[in-house]
PDB file of C-alpha atoms in Angstrom:
ATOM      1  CA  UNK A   4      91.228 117.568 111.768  1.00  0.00           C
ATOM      2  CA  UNK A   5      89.794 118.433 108.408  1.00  0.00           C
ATOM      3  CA  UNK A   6      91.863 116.729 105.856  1.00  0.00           C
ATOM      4  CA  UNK A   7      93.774 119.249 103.319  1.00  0.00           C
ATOM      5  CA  UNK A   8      92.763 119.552  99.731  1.00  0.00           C
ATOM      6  CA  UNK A   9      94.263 116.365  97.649  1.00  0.00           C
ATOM      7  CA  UNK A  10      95.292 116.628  94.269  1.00  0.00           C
ATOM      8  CA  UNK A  11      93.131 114.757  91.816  1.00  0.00           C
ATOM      9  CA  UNK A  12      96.400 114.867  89.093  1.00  0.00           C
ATOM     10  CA  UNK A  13      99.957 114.515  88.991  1.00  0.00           C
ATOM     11  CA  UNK A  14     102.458 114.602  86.457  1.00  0.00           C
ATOM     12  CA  UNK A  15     105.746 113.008  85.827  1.00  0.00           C
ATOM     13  CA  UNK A  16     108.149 113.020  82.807  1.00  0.00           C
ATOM     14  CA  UNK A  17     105.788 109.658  81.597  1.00  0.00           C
ATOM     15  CA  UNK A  18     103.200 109.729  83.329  1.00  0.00           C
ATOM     16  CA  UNK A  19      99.642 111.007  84.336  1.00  0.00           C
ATOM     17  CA  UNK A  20      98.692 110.246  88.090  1.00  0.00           C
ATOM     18  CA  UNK A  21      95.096 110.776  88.687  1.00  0.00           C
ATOM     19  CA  UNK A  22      92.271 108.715  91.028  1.00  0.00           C
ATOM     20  CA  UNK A  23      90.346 106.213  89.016  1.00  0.00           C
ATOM     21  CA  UNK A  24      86.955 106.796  87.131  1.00  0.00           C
ATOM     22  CA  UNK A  25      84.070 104.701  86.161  1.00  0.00           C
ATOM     23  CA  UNK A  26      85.450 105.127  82.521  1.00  0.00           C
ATOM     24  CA  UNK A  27      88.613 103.039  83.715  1.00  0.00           C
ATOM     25  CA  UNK A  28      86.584 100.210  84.654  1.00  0.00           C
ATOM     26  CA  UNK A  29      86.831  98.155  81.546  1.00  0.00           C
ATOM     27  CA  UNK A  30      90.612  98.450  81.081  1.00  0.00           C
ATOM     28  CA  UNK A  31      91.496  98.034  85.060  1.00  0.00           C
ATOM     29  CA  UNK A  32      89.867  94.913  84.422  1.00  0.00           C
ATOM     30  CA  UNK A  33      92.022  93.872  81.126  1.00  0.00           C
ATOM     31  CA  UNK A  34      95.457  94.833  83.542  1.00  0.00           C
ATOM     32  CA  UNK A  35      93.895  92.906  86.017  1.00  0.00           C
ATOM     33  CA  UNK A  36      93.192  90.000  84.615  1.00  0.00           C
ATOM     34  CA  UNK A  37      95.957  90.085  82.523  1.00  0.00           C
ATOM     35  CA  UNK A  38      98.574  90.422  85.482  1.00  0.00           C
ATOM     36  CA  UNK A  39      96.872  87.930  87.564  1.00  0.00           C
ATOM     37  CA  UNK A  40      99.706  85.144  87.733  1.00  0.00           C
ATOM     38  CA  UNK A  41     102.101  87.908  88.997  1.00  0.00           C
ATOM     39  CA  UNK A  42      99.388  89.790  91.189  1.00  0.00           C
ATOM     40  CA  UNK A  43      98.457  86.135  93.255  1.00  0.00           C
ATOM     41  CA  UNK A  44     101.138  85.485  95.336  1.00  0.00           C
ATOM     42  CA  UNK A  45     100.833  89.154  97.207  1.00  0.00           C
ATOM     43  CA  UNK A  46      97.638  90.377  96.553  1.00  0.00           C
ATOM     44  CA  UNK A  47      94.424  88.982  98.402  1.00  0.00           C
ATOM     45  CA  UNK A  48      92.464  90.896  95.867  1.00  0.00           C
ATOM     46  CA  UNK A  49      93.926  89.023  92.714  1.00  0.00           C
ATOM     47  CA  UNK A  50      92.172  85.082  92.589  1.00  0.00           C
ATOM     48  CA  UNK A  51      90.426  83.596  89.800  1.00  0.00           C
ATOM     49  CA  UNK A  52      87.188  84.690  90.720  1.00  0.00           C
ATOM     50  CA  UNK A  53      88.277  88.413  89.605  1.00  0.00           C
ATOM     51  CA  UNK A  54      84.886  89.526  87.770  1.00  0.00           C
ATOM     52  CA  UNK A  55      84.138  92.554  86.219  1.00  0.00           C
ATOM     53  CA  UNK A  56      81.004  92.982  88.262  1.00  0.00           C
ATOM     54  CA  UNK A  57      83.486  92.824  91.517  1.00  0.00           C
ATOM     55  CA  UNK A  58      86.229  95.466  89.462  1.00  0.00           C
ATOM     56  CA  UNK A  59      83.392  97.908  88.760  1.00  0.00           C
ATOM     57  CA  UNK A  60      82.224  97.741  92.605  1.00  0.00           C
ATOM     58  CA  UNK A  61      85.764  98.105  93.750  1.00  0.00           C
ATOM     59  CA  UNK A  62      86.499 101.133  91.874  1.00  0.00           C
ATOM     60  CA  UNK A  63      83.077 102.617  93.113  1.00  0.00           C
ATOM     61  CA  UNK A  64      84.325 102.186  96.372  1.00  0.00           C
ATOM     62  CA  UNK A  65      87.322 103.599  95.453  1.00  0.00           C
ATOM     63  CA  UNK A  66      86.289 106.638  94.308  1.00  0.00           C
ATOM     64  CA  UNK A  67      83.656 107.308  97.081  1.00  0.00           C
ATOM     65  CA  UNK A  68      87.335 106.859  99.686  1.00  0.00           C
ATOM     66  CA  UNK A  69      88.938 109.749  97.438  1.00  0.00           C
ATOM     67  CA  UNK A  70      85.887 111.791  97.845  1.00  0.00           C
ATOM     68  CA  UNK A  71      85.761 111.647 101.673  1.00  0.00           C
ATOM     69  CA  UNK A  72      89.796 111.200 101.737  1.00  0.00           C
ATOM     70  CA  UNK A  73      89.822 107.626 103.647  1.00  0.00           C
ATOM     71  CA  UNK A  74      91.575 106.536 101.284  1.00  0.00           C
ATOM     72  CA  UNK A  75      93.355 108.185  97.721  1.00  0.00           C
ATOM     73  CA  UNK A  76      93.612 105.071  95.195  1.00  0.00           C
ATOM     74  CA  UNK A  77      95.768 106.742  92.298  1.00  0.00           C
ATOM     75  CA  UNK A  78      96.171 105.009  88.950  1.00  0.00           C
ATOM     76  CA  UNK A  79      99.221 105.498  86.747  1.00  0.00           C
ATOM     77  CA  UNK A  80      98.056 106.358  83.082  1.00  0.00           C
ATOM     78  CA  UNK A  81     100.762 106.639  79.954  1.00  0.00           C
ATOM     79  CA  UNK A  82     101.140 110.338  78.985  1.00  0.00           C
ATOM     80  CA  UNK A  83     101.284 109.742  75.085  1.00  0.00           C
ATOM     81  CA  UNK A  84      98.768 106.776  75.300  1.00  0.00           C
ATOM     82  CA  UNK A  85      96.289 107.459  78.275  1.00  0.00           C
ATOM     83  CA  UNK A  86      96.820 103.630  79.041  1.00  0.00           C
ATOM     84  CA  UNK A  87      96.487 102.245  82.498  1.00  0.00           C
ATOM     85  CA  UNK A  88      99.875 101.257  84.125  1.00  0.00           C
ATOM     86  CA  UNK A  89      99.994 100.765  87.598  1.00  0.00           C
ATOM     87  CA  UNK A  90      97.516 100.953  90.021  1.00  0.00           C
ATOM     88  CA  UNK A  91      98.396 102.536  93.168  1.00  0.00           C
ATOM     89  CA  UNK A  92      97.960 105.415  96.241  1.00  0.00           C
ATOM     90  CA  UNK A  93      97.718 106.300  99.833  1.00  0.00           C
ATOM     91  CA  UNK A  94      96.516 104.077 101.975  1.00  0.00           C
ATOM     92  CA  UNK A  95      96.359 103.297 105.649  1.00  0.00           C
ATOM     93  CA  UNK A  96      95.915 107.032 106.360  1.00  0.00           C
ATOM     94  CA  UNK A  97      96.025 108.625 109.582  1.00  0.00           C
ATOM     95  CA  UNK A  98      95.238 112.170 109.240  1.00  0.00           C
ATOM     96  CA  UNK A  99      96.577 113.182 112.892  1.00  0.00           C
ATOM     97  CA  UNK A 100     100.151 112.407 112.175  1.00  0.00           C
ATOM     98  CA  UNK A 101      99.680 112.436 108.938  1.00  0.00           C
ATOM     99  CA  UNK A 102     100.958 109.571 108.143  1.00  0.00           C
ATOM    100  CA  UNK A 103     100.572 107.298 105.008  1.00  0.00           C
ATOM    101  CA  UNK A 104     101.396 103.937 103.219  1.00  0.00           C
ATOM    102  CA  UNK A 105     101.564 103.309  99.584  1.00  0.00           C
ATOM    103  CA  UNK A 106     101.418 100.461  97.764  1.00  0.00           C
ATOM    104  CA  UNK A 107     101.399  99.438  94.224  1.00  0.00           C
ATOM    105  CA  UNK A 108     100.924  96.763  91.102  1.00  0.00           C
ATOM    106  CA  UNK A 109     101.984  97.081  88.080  1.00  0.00           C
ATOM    107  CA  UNK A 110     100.381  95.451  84.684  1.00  0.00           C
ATOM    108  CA  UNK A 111     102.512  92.689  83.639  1.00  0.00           C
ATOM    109  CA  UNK A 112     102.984  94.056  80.457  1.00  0.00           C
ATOM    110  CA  UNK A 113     104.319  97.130  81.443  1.00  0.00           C
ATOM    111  CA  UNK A 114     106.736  95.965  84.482  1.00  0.00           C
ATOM    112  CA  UNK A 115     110.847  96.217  84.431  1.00  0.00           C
ATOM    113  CA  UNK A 116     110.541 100.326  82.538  1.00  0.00           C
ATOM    114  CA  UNK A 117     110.571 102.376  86.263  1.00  0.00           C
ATOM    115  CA  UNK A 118     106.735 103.466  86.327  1.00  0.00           C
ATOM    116  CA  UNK A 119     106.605 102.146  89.265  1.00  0.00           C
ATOM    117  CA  UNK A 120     109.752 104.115  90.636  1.00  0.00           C
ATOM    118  CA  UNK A 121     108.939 106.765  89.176  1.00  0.00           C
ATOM    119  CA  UNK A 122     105.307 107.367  90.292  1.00  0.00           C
ATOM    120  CA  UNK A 123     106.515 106.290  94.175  1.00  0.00           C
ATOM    121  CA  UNK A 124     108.751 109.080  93.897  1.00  0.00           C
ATOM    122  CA  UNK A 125     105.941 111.500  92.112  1.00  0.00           C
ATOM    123  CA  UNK A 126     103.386 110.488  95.298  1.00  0.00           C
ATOM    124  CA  UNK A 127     105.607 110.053  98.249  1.00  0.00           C
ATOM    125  CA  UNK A 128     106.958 113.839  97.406  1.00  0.00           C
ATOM    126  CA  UNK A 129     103.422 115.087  96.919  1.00  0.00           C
ATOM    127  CA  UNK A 130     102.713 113.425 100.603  1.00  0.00           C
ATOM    128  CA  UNK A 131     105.016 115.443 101.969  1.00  0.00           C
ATOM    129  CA  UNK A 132     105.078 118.636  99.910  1.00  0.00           C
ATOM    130  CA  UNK A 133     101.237 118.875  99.751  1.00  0.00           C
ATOM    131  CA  UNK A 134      99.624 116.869 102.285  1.00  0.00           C
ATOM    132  CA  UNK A 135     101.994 117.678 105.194  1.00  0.00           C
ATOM    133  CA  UNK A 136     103.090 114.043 105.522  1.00  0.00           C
ATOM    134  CA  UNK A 137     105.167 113.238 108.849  1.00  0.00           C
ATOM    135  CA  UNK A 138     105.882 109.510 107.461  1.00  0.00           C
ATOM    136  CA  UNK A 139     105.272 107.897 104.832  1.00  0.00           C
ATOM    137  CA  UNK A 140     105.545 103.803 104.595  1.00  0.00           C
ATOM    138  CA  UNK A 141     106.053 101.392 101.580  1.00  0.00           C
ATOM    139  CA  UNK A 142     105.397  97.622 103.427  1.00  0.00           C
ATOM    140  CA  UNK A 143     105.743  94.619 101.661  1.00  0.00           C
ATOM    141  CA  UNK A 144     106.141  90.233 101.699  1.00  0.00           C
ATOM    142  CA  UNK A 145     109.734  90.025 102.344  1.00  0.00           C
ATOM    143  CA  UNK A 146     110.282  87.688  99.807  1.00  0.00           C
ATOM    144  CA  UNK A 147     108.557  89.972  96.991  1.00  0.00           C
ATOM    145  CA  UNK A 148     111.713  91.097  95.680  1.00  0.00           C
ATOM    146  CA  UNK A 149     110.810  93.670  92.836  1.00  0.00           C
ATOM    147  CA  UNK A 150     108.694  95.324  95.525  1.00  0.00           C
ATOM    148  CA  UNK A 151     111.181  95.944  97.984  1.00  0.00           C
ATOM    149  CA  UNK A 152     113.209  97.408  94.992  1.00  0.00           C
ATOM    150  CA  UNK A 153     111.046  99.828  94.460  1.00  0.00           C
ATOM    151  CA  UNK A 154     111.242 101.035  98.439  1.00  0.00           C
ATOM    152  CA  UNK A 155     114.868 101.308  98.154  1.00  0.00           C
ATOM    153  CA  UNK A 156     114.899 102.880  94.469  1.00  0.00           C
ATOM    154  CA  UNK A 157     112.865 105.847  96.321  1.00  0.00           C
ATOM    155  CA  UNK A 158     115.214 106.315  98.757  1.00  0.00           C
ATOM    156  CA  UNK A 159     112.873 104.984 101.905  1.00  0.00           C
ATOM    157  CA  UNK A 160     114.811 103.107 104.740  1.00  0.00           C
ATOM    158  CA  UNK A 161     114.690  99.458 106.140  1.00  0.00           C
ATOM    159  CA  UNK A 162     113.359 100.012 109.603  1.00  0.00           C
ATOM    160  CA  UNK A 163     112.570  96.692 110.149  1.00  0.00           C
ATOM    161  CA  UNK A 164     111.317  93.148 109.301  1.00  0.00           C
ATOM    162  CA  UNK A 165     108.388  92.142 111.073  1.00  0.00           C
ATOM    163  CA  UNK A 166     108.301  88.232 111.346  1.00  0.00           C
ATOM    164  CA  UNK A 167     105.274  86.014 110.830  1.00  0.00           C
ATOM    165  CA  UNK A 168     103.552  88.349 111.515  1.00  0.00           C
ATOM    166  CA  UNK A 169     100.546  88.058 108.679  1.00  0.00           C
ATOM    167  CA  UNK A 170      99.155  84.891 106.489  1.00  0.00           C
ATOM    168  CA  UNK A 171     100.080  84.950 102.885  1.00  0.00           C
ATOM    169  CA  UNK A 172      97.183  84.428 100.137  1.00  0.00           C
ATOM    170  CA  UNK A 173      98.638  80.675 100.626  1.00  0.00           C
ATOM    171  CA  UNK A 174      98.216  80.480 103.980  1.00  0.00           C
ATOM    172  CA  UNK A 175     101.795  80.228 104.647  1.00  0.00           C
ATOM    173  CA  UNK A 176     103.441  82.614 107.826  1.00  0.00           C
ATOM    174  CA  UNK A 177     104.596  85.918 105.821  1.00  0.00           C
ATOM    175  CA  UNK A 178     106.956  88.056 106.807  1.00  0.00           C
ATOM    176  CA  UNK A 179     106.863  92.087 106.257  1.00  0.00           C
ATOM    177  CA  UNK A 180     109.804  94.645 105.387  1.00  0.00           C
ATOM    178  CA  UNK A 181     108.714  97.779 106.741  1.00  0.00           C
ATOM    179  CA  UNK A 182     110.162 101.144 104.606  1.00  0.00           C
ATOM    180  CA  UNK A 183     110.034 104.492 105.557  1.00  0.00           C
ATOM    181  CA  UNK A 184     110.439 108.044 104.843  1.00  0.00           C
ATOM    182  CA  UNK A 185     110.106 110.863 107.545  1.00  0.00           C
ATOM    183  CA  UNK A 186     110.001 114.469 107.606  1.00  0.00           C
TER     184      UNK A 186
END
């Protein structure tokens, strides 16, 4: 199955939702590194040895998943500002269903005003409006509160809690809420 065309920007009441550029390199790095004591606990991605060397190779890689649609990393940018909010997008795609999973982090600076909400909302509809989506998931450490929040501020259900079923970056058993939204 050839995947459909993907949308390379969205737009919200605040924001700009568009896949990252080499340009962005510099200030995903700042959000980064400045959101690192929040990221920690959830993200394997987010330790101290964070370079900018490893954020410019990650977003190469990023962009190279738009391009052949393995993956659609999407970045949350202010409208009046152009400043980088959240990073987030589609991952864990399977085309056949289609089915998708987002996920998201927000810059510490910029968490508690709803960008998060309110780009969830912006790329789950475009999933399903655009992309043909049968399912979309949001999956998350059941103890990472303001995440699950988000899930059930876009309206996607509890199906389930699967139970030790991962390690956290700690090494400690984890446990996963599973949210979703079907068509």
């Amino acid at each position: 199955m050839t995947p459909p065309d993907v949308p390379e920007r969205l737009e919200t009441e605040r924001l700009i939702i568009r896949p990252p550029t080499l340009e962005d390199i510099s200030e995903i790095y700042a959000a980064v590194t400045e959101s690192l004591a929040e990221l920690k606990p959830w993200m394997p991605w987010a330790t101290d040895e964070f370079s900018l060397q490893g954020c410019e190779e990650n977003t190469r890689q990023a962009i190279a998943k738009f391009i052949t649609r393995e993956d659609l990393r999407y970045h949350f940018q202010d409208k009046t500002t152009d400043g980088f909010l959240v990073g987030s997008g589609l991952h864990r795609i399977d085309w056949k269903v289609p089915k998708f999973e987002i996920g998201y982090w927000c810059r510490s600076s910029e968490m508690g005003r709803g960008y998060v909400t309110e780009g969830v909302k912006a790329l789950a509809e475009m999933a399903f409006e655009i992309l043909g989506a049968a399912r979309v998931e949001i999956r998350c450490d059941s103890l990472n509160t303001r995440s699950f929040q988000v899930a059930e501020r876009c309206g996607f259900e509890l199906e389930g809690t699967l139970k030790n079923e991962s390690r956290s970056v700690s090494g400690e058993l984890r446990s996963t809420r599973v949210y979703a939204r079907t068509r």
